[in-house]
Amino acid sequence: MFFIMHLSMNRIFHFLLALCLAVSVNAYDGSQLWLRYTPNATPSALVAGKKSQALHELRTYYHGTKPVRLVQKKSLPPEAYEIQVEPKRITVVGADVNGLLYGAFELLRMQQLGHIHSTRQQPVFSLRLLNHWDNLDGSIERGYAGKSIFWGEERGGEEIQDKRLEIKDKVTSGSKHNSYPLINLSKIDAYARANASIGINGIVLNNVNASPKMLTSEYLRQVSTISRRLQAYGIKTYLSVNFGSPKALGDLSTADPLDPQVRQWWRSKVDEIYRLMPHFGGFLVKANSEGQPGPADYQRTHADGANMLADALQPHGGIVMWRCFVYGANHKGVDRVKQAVLEFQPLDGQFRPNVILQTKNGPLDFQPREPYSPIFDQIRHTPNMVELQITQEYTGQSRHLVYLAPMWKEFFSFVQPSSLAGIAGVANVGDDANWCGHHFSQANWYAFGRLAWNPQLTSAEIAREWLQQTFTTDEAFVRPMTDVMLASREACVDYMMPLGLHHLFKFDHHYGPEPDGFKADYPLEWCPVYYHQADSAGIGFDRSHTGTDATAQYREPYRSLYDHVETCPEQFLLWFHHVPWNHRMQSGRTLWQELNAHYDRGVAEAERFCTVWQQMRPFVLKADQGDPRRWQEVDERLRHQEENAREWRDTCLRYFGSFAEPK
Ligand code: GCW
């Protein structure tokens, strides 16, 4: 009896085990991103060309019946490609290895989308970078998708990391190749491949709030291991550097950029880097901002600081990306949105040719909606790069579905892409199975790459192709979900901070509303009450000529448009003006009524997204072979988003309502 029971228990156990395995084989966690290609059983013999990553991709994933040739043609512009579809064959022509790889991925994209056609493409920006805010202990500043894929141990701090390197050094001493098995190299390969598939050609591996340790020989060896993997996919490696490094590392007593020893320190450091990594790209620097060291510590200018680094990098062809996100250091008490122009405009023309100024799209800080940063009007003799934030620090943090392409397109409607030397996106990637925390946050990474390649693409085109590759090409899914994605950014603005309101976020973590946020010990620039200025007379920050005169930093016609309440677009109204509660809006409503209407609309949209997603269940389950995991994970987040949208509306209206007698 016992034996029989034991036997059947055993069977049940094995049956359950088999079931679990079957489910986990089918379970789809989102890890393949938009690259859900089915590999060929054997490499396709139809694809010919010189050995390259491009050849490998096509041999593995091209399923067509026409032969494909890969050809390099130096006369094309750098990184450009052509796909020529003829009756009997397809030719992918690339300017260089990057061009070939991008051409190969374009062909695979067309295959996924079901329509292969001739095309000729060249990138609009030559610098298409991701910026990781990854710390050496493995944490990620403003990261919402797990730990860094580059640094740290699961629970490690920098010390543990250092020990690990020491141990590893001992193990590998004597060996020609340094390899650090504790970094998941296959993850880095997959990451590099995903980036190459959307045309990213540079990655900054560490946080702009940079640890000086980044530049120690131990870490540089790890950087070099990573950089080789990225280089295989045409991606250059860059590092954020701490301006105070020579001092902080104990090598010198100063980091003054005009001190000869300091200059020599940087030259030697840069030489060391290029000995390890001849393809190294350069440095990204956050100086004299939010407590970071910089040239102002020695009464030197940003130009002095940037030029010193540029001089060290120049012989190797490296660049300096110097951030203009500075406030608080030299212009205390001045409207924060004006400080970048005040700081950098007088220095325009004083920078070395290999310095690029990198500025966030808006003058404050990645809010759901900001006017463009006027620095793009004021800096004319120094190359500019725009920094966009892919990680959703202020747009729901991988818990909300907010598709950011419309926001970035809005920026490009004010700032000509051709006026920019490059584009950088703050990455939203961590070691989560689906890379980005929210399945739909993958779309922001994808959209960033596609827009960095071609900012003329529409938000809808990008959303559609992402949905088709990531979920299914079924129009009954693609159409409604494209609509949801396109509506999501405006919904977020509406339920968080409509009509030009900004920075109403909870302190520090920036999730959720805190319109009454004021603490005597915060810097004023971090307090919501400072930004909305609500009182019994009205609401909004007067940045017109009667206030801080930030409008004067804009080129015409925006300067005049923004300066007057009557002409200021309503979406920026409270950014530029303090407006009475009973001000008549274009709709005929009072400002207070209009504010209510926007918050209500935002919440209604969040509710609608949930409803649409319910209807999408069969399509997602079908795409995932019956596995509900991905659908459920999105569903849970959408419900949370709806709840959080309500919290935003109710908290903000309750607080503002205490000033605004309904009129
Ligand atoms: O938006 C703020 C963030 C900081 C960030 C800083 C910056 C990396 O809250 O976390 O620091 O901007 O861009 O330097």
XYZ file of C-alpha atoms and ligand atoms in Angstrom:
677
model
C 0.000 0.000 0.000
C 2.720 2.373 1.057
C 4.698 1.351 -2.023
C 1.738 2.088 -4.306
C 1.175 5.431 -2.650
C 4.822 6.247 -2.927
C 4.793 5.295 -6.603
C 1.835 7.466 -7.404
C 3.243 10.386 -5.381
C 6.375 9.983 -7.385
C 4.433 10.052 -10.624
C 2.501 13.082 -9.561
C 5.742 14.770 -8.650
C 7.272 13.951 -12.022
C 4.134 15.022 -13.817
C 4.170 18.336 -11.967
C 7.836 18.777 -12.695
C 7.243 18.134 -16.388
C 4.357 20.572 -16.325
C 6.499 23.246 -14.727
C 9.225 22.687 -17.275
C 6.738 22.850 -20.121
C 5.346 26.086 -18.756
C 8.772 27.578 -18.209
C 9.822 26.629 -21.741
C 6.799 28.485 -23.027
C 6.932 31.273 -20.478
C 8.006 34.428 -22.163
C 9.658 36.971 -19.944
C 10.242 39.718 -22.500
C 13.997 39.178 -22.594
C 14.207 39.044 -26.379
C 12.979 42.607 -26.706
C 12.025 43.498 -30.293
C 14.424 40.852 -31.605
C 12.079 37.878 -31.579
C 13.614 36.260 -34.618
C 13.398 32.538 -35.154
C 16.860 31.119 -35.807
C 17.483 28.848 -38.784
C 18.228 25.233 -37.978
C 21.462 25.589 -39.943
C 23.045 28.870 -41.072
C 21.422 30.046 -44.281
C 23.581 29.226 -47.291
C 21.805 31.987 -49.200
C 23.720 34.741 -47.446
C 27.203 35.585 -48.696
C 29.798 38.129 -47.685
C 32.949 38.667 -45.673
C 32.976 37.298 -42.173
C 31.303 39.854 -39.934
C 28.652 40.270 -37.277
C 26.259 41.324 -40.049
C 26.875 38.071 -41.915
C 26.338 36.095 -38.740
C 23.002 37.801 -38.034
C 21.653 37.204 -41.523
C 22.897 33.619 -41.781
C 21.201 32.865 -38.492
C 17.910 34.705 -38.929
C 17.211 35.435 -42.601
C 14.448 33.135 -43.833
C 13.854 34.500 -47.327
C 14.295 32.558 -50.535
C 16.261 35.229 -52.429
C 20.022 35.154 -52.000
C 21.512 38.056 -50.027
C 24.946 39.558 -50.617
C 26.739 41.799 -48.163
C 29.032 44.329 -49.805
C 31.149 47.095 -48.330
C 31.384 50.347 -50.282
C 33.574 53.059 -48.864
C 31.997 55.824 -50.947
C 28.849 55.813 -48.810
C 28.718 58.267 -45.887
C 29.970 56.785 -42.582
C 27.673 54.135 -41.099
C 25.244 54.412 -44.032
C 23.721 51.450 -45.832
C 21.634 50.570 -48.834
C 19.337 47.638 -49.312
C 18.800 46.863 -52.992
C 15.980 44.461 -53.681
C 16.117 43.037 -57.196
C 13.983 40.308 -58.745
C 16.584 37.619 -58.165
C 18.613 38.854 -55.217
C 19.045 41.302 -52.364
C 22.208 43.306 -51.799
C 23.043 44.956 -48.505
C 25.664 47.622 -49.103
C 27.353 49.136 -46.063
C 29.795 52.015 -45.829
C 31.745 50.192 -43.125
C 31.208 47.411 -40.609
C 28.635 49.501 -38.763
C 26.760 50.278 -41.979
C 26.676 46.592 -42.872
C 25.417 45.640 -39.440
C 22.697 48.304 -39.474
C 21.716 47.185 -42.986
C 21.490 43.579 -41.835
C 19.266 44.541 -38.921
C 17.096 46.648 -41.202
C 16.595 43.653 -43.469
C 15.617 41.511 -40.485
C 13.251 44.234 -39.280
C 11.604 44.295 -42.700
C 11.330 40.522 -42.577
C 9.545 40.735 -39.222
C 7.226 43.443 -40.508
C 6.464 41.398 -43.608
C 7.650 43.752 -46.326
C 11.182 43.768 -47.744
C 11.945 46.746 -49.974
C 14.841 48.849 -51.251
C 16.053 51.658 -49.044
C 19.006 53.950 -48.487
C 19.748 55.199 -45.003
C 22.290 57.278 -43.198
C 22.157 58.400 -39.576
C 21.208 61.993 -38.853
C 23.335 62.150 -35.683
C 26.843 60.765 -35.803
C 26.929 60.384 -32.000
C 24.070 58.169 -30.791
C 24.826 57.380 -27.181
C 23.276 55.783 -24.172
C 24.285 57.156 -20.801
C 24.165 54.703 -17.930
C 23.750 56.157 -14.471
C 25.195 52.918 -13.072
C 27.217 53.005 -9.883
C 30.170 50.766 -9.187
C 28.295 49.021 -6.362
C 25.746 47.813 -8.911
C 22.973 50.224 -7.994
C 21.565 52.494 -10.675
C 20.661 56.105 -10.019
C 17.090 56.536 -11.280
C 17.119 52.921 -12.444
C 13.879 50.946 -12.183
C 14.830 47.628 -13.728
C 17.150 45.935 -11.302
C 20.884 46.209 -10.881
C 23.591 47.300 -13.252
C 24.596 44.858 -15.955
C 28.132 46.252 -15.800
C 29.052 46.691 -12.159
C 28.766 45.299 -8.684
C 27.635 42.165 -7.068
C 24.193 41.332 -5.908
C 24.665 42.831 -2.534
C 28.128 44.207 -2.942
C 29.464 47.621 -2.263
C 32.529 49.051 -3.876
C 34.758 47.321 -1.360
C 33.447 43.932 -2.251
C 33.816 44.819 -5.880
C 37.410 45.788 -5.233
C 38.100 42.535 -3.428
C 36.586 40.649 -6.275
C 38.932 42.351 -8.667
C 41.905 41.614 -6.470
C 41.000 37.967 -6.340
C 40.450 37.914 -10.037
C 43.737 39.651 -10.665
C 45.535 36.941 -8.764
C 43.709 34.269 -10.678
C 44.452 35.798 -14.049
C 47.959 37.018 -13.332
C 50.242 35.537 -15.899
C 47.411 35.126 -18.349
C 47.381 37.400 -21.369
C 43.636 37.939 -21.279
C 41.823 39.559 -18.428
C 38.384 38.194 -18.179
C 36.037 38.738 -15.281
C 33.576 35.897 -15.211
C 31.517 37.668 -12.579
C 30.302 40.097 -15.215
C 27.653 38.362 -17.235
C 29.312 38.721 -20.607
C 26.534 37.043 -22.513
C 24.158 39.647 -21.102
C 26.511 42.367 -22.306
C 26.664 40.750 -25.742
C 22.869 40.633 -25.892
C 22.742 44.244 -24.779
C 25.253 45.332 -27.418
C 23.355 43.443 -30.096
C 20.038 45.044 -29.143
C 21.661 48.452 -29.313
C 23.272 47.756 -32.669
C 19.873 46.708 -33.996
C 18.620 50.260 -33.419
C 21.815 52.031 -34.399
C 23.292 53.043 -31.033
C 27.031 53.570 -31.468
C 28.275 54.667 -28.064
C 27.709 53.795 -24.415
C 28.766 55.618 -21.266
C 29.204 52.857 -18.710
C 28.837 54.717 -15.420
C 26.921 57.375 -13.564
C 27.627 61.061 -14.214
C 27.841 61.315 -10.438
C 31.030 59.420 -11.011
C 33.112 57.551 -8.504
C 36.794 58.500 -8.827
C 37.518 54.769 -8.558
C 36.276 54.376 -12.104
C 39.693 55.520 -13.263
C 41.752 53.114 -11.179
C 43.657 50.507 -13.151
C 41.541 47.712 -11.691
C 38.308 49.164 -12.961
C 39.812 50.206 -16.259
C 40.680 46.580 -16.930
C 37.050 45.673 -16.409
C 36.052 48.536 -18.699
C 38.355 47.160 -21.342
C 36.744 43.717 -21.118
C 33.322 45.276 -21.583
C 34.512 47.589 -24.337
C 35.755 44.679 -26.437
C 32.291 43.120 -26.331
C 30.644 46.399 -27.287
C 33.161 47.046 -30.033
C 32.141 43.768 -31.693
C 28.800 45.478 -32.346
C 30.274 48.772 -33.509
C 29.726 50.493 -30.152
C 32.335 52.763 -28.595
C 32.882 52.870 -24.870
C 32.861 56.151 -22.945
C 33.233 56.877 -19.238
C 31.848 59.477 -16.898
C 34.692 60.975 -14.935
C 34.820 62.704 -11.615
C 36.566 66.019 -12.134
C 38.246 65.751 -8.753
C 39.800 62.339 -9.504
C 43.513 63.246 -9.272
C 42.895 64.597 -5.790
C 40.249 62.136 -4.674
C 42.423 59.179 -5.581
C 45.169 60.658 -3.419
C 47.636 61.192 -6.261
C 47.732 65.001 -6.066
C 46.709 67.681 -3.625
C 44.635 69.567 -6.187
C 42.445 69.027 -9.267
C 42.939 72.589 -10.562
C 42.706 72.304 -14.351
C 45.453 74.870 -14.890
C 47.947 73.115 -12.648
C 50.647 71.433 -14.786
C 50.712 68.334 -12.595
C 46.979 67.928 -12.878
C 47.170 68.279 -16.642
C 49.935 65.680 -16.727
C 47.890 63.356 -14.504
C 45.012 63.420 -16.962
C 47.320 62.958 -19.963
C 48.864 59.865 -18.383
C 45.460 58.516 -17.391
C 44.111 58.995 -20.882
C 47.209 57.337 -22.360
C 46.677 54.379 -20.044
C 43.054 54.118 -21.162
C 43.947 54.155 -24.849
C 46.668 51.550 -24.341
C 43.954 49.266 -22.986
C 41.242 50.381 -25.424
C 42.380 51.950 -28.680
C 38.729 52.487 -29.642
C 37.800 54.353 -26.478
C 35.411 57.246 -27.188
C 35.980 59.835 -24.468
C 34.588 61.360 -21.285
C 31.245 62.607 -20.046
C 31.481 65.158 -17.231
C 29.100 66.553 -14.655
C 31.018 69.325 -12.938
C 30.000 71.881 -10.327
C 26.454 70.640 -10.177
C 24.589 69.012 -7.327
C 27.719 68.759 -5.225
C 30.066 67.364 -7.862
C 33.574 68.818 -7.990
C 34.578 70.974 -10.927
C 36.785 73.784 -12.155
C 34.814 76.396 -10.184
C 36.322 74.877 -7.021
C 39.544 76.537 -8.222
C 37.919 79.694 -9.608
C 38.307 78.309 -13.124
C 35.629 78.200 -15.796
C 33.861 75.277 -17.386
C 35.957 75.993 -20.492
C 39.179 75.652 -18.480
C 37.982 72.323 -17.141
C 36.648 70.904 -20.382
C 39.653 72.043 -22.399
C 42.111 70.371 -20.071
C 40.399 67.025 -20.593
C 39.999 67.721 -24.303
C 43.744 68.344 -24.633
C 44.496 65.000 -23.024
C 42.027 63.168 -25.284
C 42.766 64.991 -28.529
C 45.884 63.041 -29.598
C 43.807 59.863 -29.433
C 40.756 61.255 -31.206
C 38.657 61.258 -28.022
C 35.922 63.728 -27.141
C 34.612 65.457 -24.018
C 30.874 65.695 -23.474
C 30.522 68.446 -20.888
C 27.100 68.660 -19.276
C 25.271 71.960 -18.953
C 22.992 70.617 -16.226
C 24.490 72.940 -13.647
C 22.811 74.991 -11.019
C 23.423 76.282 -7.567
C 27.199 76.622 -7.803
C 27.750 80.078 -9.291
C 24.292 81.602 -9.470
C 22.736 81.080 -6.092
C 19.190 82.330 -5.848
C 18.804 82.755 -9.618
C 15.888 81.015 -11.349
C 17.252 77.521 -11.934
C 16.006 77.324 -15.524
C 18.198 80.323 -16.425
C 21.435 79.098 -14.952
C 22.801 76.976 -17.805
C 22.645 79.847 -20.272
C 24.107 82.280 -17.755
C 26.964 79.910 -17.121
C 27.789 78.753 -20.629
C 26.775 81.474 -23.048
C 29.682 83.769 -22.092
C 32.073 80.859 -22.721
C 30.728 80.021 -26.168
C 33.629 79.904 -28.601
C 36.228 79.206 -25.903
C 36.012 75.426 -26.053
C 38.386 73.113 -27.922
C 36.958 71.547 -31.079
C 36.624 68.126 -29.407
C 34.339 69.451 -26.650
C 30.591 69.042 -27.026
C 28.137 70.628 -24.622
C 25.475 68.167 -23.530
C 22.179 69.624 -22.335
C 18.861 68.142 -21.263
C 15.944 68.806 -23.593
C 14.266 71.153 -21.119
C 15.873 73.814 -18.924
C 14.780 72.272 -15.615
C 14.999 68.533 -15.326
C 13.255 65.944 -17.511
C 9.749 66.915 -16.428
C 6.776 65.311 -18.243
C 6.548 68.546 -20.231
C 9.025 71.389 -20.410
C 9.634 74.035 -23.019
C 12.893 73.382 -24.865
C 16.101 74.558 -23.253
C 17.089 77.998 -24.616
C 20.734 76.989 -24.497
C 20.130 75.517 -27.939
C 19.448 79.088 -29.109
C 22.319 80.694 -27.242
C 25.303 78.444 -27.935
C 26.352 78.985 -31.524
C 30.080 78.324 -31.682
C 30.323 75.121 -29.702
C 28.775 71.807 -30.761
C 25.677 70.825 -28.765
C 24.261 67.444 -27.896
C 20.839 66.870 -26.441
C 20.369 64.571 -23.453
C 17.004 62.821 -23.244
C 15.881 60.663 -20.353
C 14.766 57.198 -21.368
C 14.572 55.994 -17.794
C 11.256 57.297 -16.475
C 12.413 59.206 -13.405
C 9.565 61.698 -13.677
C 7.177 59.777 -15.906
C 6.083 56.879 -13.762
C 9.339 54.978 -13.261
C 8.732 51.741 -15.186
C 5.433 51.418 -13.377
C 3.488 53.593 -15.791
C 3.031 52.993 -19.472
C 4.318 56.279 -20.871
C 5.649 56.234 -24.417
C 8.164 59.024 -24.683
C 8.649 59.411 -28.447
C 6.008 62.190 -28.647
C 7.914 64.171 -26.018
C 11.179 63.864 -27.927
C 9.487 64.720 -31.217
C 8.086 67.817 -29.510
C 11.642 68.854 -28.662
C 12.699 68.387 -32.286
C 9.877 70.670 -33.374
C 11.753 73.484 -31.594
C 15.376 72.452 -32.061
C 16.551 71.373 -35.495
C 18.248 67.959 -35.338
C 20.743 69.182 -37.947
C 21.945 71.828 -35.471
C 23.059 69.114 -33.042
C 26.280 67.118 -32.994
C 24.756 64.180 -31.206
C 22.103 62.725 -28.998
C 22.341 60.930 -25.664
C 19.668 59.003 -23.785
C 19.809 58.122 -20.093
C 19.382 54.358 -20.251
C 16.499 52.481 -18.643
C 18.224 49.114 -18.611
C 19.047 46.895 -15.669
C 19.417 43.190 -15.029
C 15.665 42.504 -14.885
C 14.622 39.651 -17.165
C 12.799 42.063 -19.457
C 15.648 44.616 -19.220
C 13.461 47.683 -18.535
C 11.092 46.801 -15.671
C 7.902 47.521 -17.615
C 7.449 45.661 -20.893
C 6.340 48.897 -22.503
C 9.412 50.754 -21.251
C 11.324 48.721 -23.828
C 9.525 50.856 -26.401
C 11.270 53.961 -25.083
C 14.705 52.412 -25.512
C 13.704 51.324 -29.004
C 12.212 54.699 -29.905
C 15.288 56.523 -28.676
C 17.518 54.494 -30.996
C 15.203 54.878 -33.963
C 14.916 58.649 -33.480
C 18.656 58.967 -32.963
C 19.015 57.385 -36.373
C 16.200 59.320 -37.988
C 14.320 62.003 -36.058
C 11.907 62.361 -38.976
C 10.249 59.047 -38.143
C 6.877 59.630 -36.538
C 5.992 58.448 -33.043
C 3.248 56.329 -34.589
C 5.571 54.624 -37.080
C 7.969 53.714 -34.302
C 5.219 52.517 -31.963
C 3.728 50.360 -34.690
C 6.947 48.673 -35.694
C 7.887 48.105 -32.074
C 4.508 46.525 -31.281
C 4.643 44.372 -34.389
C 8.080 43.004 -33.558
C 7.586 42.725 -29.807
C 4.051 41.330 -29.678
C 2.224 40.497 -32.886
C 1.525 41.943 -36.320
C -2.224 41.408 -35.852
C -3.832 44.760 -36.641
C -6.543 44.157 -34.077
C -3.754 44.453 -31.511
C -1.414 46.919 -33.195
C -4.019 49.609 -33.921
C -5.519 50.041 -30.451
C -2.158 49.687 -28.718
C -0.525 52.248 -30.997
C -3.320 54.557 -29.988
C -2.725 53.858 -26.287
C 1.011 54.457 -26.652
C 0.498 57.719 -28.516
C -1.979 58.983 -25.931
C 0.084 57.935 -22.926
C 2.491 60.860 -22.632
C -0.228 63.502 -22.762
C -2.216 61.465 -20.242
C 0.791 61.487 -17.923
C 1.144 65.275 -18.269
C -2.564 65.635 -17.524
C -2.715 63.498 -14.414
C 0.615 64.725 -13.036
C 1.178 68.360 -13.925
C -0.830 69.941 -16.723
C -0.701 73.474 -18.156
C 3.001 73.980 -17.516
C 3.097 72.940 -13.859
C 6.340 71.228 -12.933
C 8.304 69.500 -10.222
C 5.390 68.608 -7.974
C 7.100 65.316 -7.146
C 7.731 63.761 -3.782
C 11.127 64.548 -2.448
C 14.140 62.604 -3.609
C 12.581 59.468 -5.109
C 10.349 61.555 -7.367
C 7.451 59.133 -7.382
C 4.007 60.464 -6.576
C 2.674 63.949 -5.837
C 3.786 66.348 -3.113
C 2.446 69.755 -4.157
C 2.768 71.013 -0.579
C 6.412 69.965 -0.489
C 8.470 72.442 1.429
C 11.206 71.873 3.922
C 13.281 74.664 5.283
C 16.409 72.563 4.867
C 15.852 71.710 1.158
C 17.499 73.923 -1.352
C 14.588 75.979 -2.629
C 15.139 74.576 -6.138
C 13.978 71.196 -4.866
C 10.685 72.309 -3.312
C 7.418 71.919 -5.240
C 5.938 75.036 -3.582
C 8.730 77.076 -5.135
C 7.799 75.842 -8.604
C 4.024 76.220 -8.568
C 3.871 79.377 -6.408
C 0.183 78.763 -5.701
C -1.462 81.409 -3.537
C -4.866 82.981 -3.231
C -4.155 85.203 -6.256
C -3.317 82.377 -8.621
C -0.794 79.766 -9.613
C 2.363 79.476 -11.740
C 5.938 80.761 -11.896
C 6.360 84.225 -13.382
C 9.297 83.880 -15.751
C 8.169 86.735 -17.981
C 9.739 90.228 -18.006
C 7.720 90.976 -14.868
C 9.273 87.974 -13.136
C 12.634 86.239 -13.605
C 12.754 87.166 -17.307
C 13.720 83.638 -18.356
C 11.678 84.263 -21.506
C 14.430 86.646 -22.653
C 16.753 83.672 -23.159
C 14.612 82.408 -26.044
C 14.925 83.257 -29.717
C 12.044 84.977 -31.436
C 9.227 84.262 -31.951
C 9.242 82.193 -28.761
C 10.595 84.999 -26.590
C 7.564 87.186 -27.299
C 5.098 84.327 -27.460
C 6.087 82.962 -24.090
C 6.411 86.376 -22.478
C 2.731 87.300 -22.627
C -0.123 85.479 -20.963
C -2.317 86.119 -24.015
C 0.064 84.453 -26.470
C 1.757 81.845 -24.302
C 0.692 78.357 -25.417
C -1.527 76.964 -22.659
C 0.620 73.882 -22.303
C 3.386 76.157 -20.952
C 1.178 78.755 -19.292
C 2.064 78.070 -15.647
C 5.706 77.491 -16.525
C 6.035 81.112 -17.589
C 3.263 82.960 -15.755
C 1.548 83.384 -12.448
C -2.083 83.347 -13.519
C -5.264 84.230 -11.593
C -7.544 81.331 -10.777
C -10.387 82.894 -12.702
C -8.308 83.562 -15.845
C -10.380 82.704 -18.919
C -8.841 79.845 -20.909
C -9.339 79.164 -24.625
C -12.013 76.622 -23.770
C -14.051 79.314 -22.032
C -13.412 77.691 -18.660
C -11.622 79.419 -15.807
C -8.075 78.310 -15.077
C -9.260 76.412 -12.010
C -11.937 74.591 -14.024
C -9.430 73.870 -16.770
C -6.979 72.400 -14.279
C -9.733 70.116 -13.020
C -10.626 69.102 -16.563
C -7.021 68.163 -17.356
C -6.566 66.092 -14.212
C -9.880 64.328 -14.899
C -8.919 63.655 -18.485
C -5.591 62.163 -17.409
C -7.302 59.786 -15.007
C -9.926 58.833 -17.598
C -7.140 58.016 -20.035
C -5.365 55.800 -17.502
C -8.665 53.973 -16.978
C -9.107 53.587 -20.716
C -5.620 52.075 -21.078
C -6.662 49.362 -18.591
C -9.838 48.631 -20.514
C -8.044 48.370 -23.844
C -5.463 46.047 -22.330
C -8.222 43.728 -21.110
C -9.329 43.386 -24.720
C -5.768 42.653 -25.810
C -5.449 39.541 -23.653
C -6.139 36.953 -26.372
C -3.598 38.520 -28.722
C -0.822 38.631 -26.165
C -1.546 35.103 -24.998
C -1.457 33.902 -28.561
C 1.852 35.674 -29.186
C 3.241 34.072 -26.022
C 1.971 30.533 -26.722
C -0.698 30.694 -24.106
C 1.556 31.985 -21.355
C -0.181 34.827 -19.517
C 2.929 36.186 -17.798
C 3.626 39.177 -19.997
C -0.015 40.171 -20.265
C -0.441 39.954 -16.501
C 2.708 41.909 -15.727
C 1.495 44.759 -17.911
C -2.020 44.479 -16.520
C -0.820 44.808 -12.934
C 1.182 47.878 -13.811
C -1.661 49.494 -15.706
C -3.941 49.058 -12.707
C -1.334 50.603 -10.508
C -0.923 53.466 -12.980
C -4.648 54.120 -12.854
C -4.586 54.178 -9.063
C -1.544 56.428 -9.025
C -3.128 58.778 -11.584
C -6.071 59.182 -9.215
C -3.725 59.867 -6.347
C -2.034 62.580 -8.411
C -5.322 64.197 -9.343
C -6.868 64.054 -5.910
C -3.782 65.216 -4.039
C -3.046 68.099 -6.395
C -6.618 69.323 -6.709
C -7.195 69.088 -2.980
C -4.116 71.162 -2.317
C -4.594 73.724 -5.089
C -8.283 73.895 -4.257
C -7.373 75.235 -0.846
C -6.212 78.421 -2.637
C -8.627 78.470 -5.528
C -12.126 79.281 -4.487
C -14.085 77.744 -7.370
C -15.084 80.757 -9.432
O 17.317 64.778 -12.465
C 18.360 64.836 -11.623
C 18.316 63.502 -10.993
C 19.639 63.069 -10.481
C 20.646 63.174 -11.619
C 20.711 64.615 -12.077
C 21.634 64.793 -13.272
C 22.525 61.771 -12.058
O 17.327 63.513 -9.989
O 19.514 61.765 -10.024
O 21.917 62.721 -11.245
O 19.447 65.031 -12.476
O 21.143 64.722 -14.380
O 22.817 65.001 -13.090
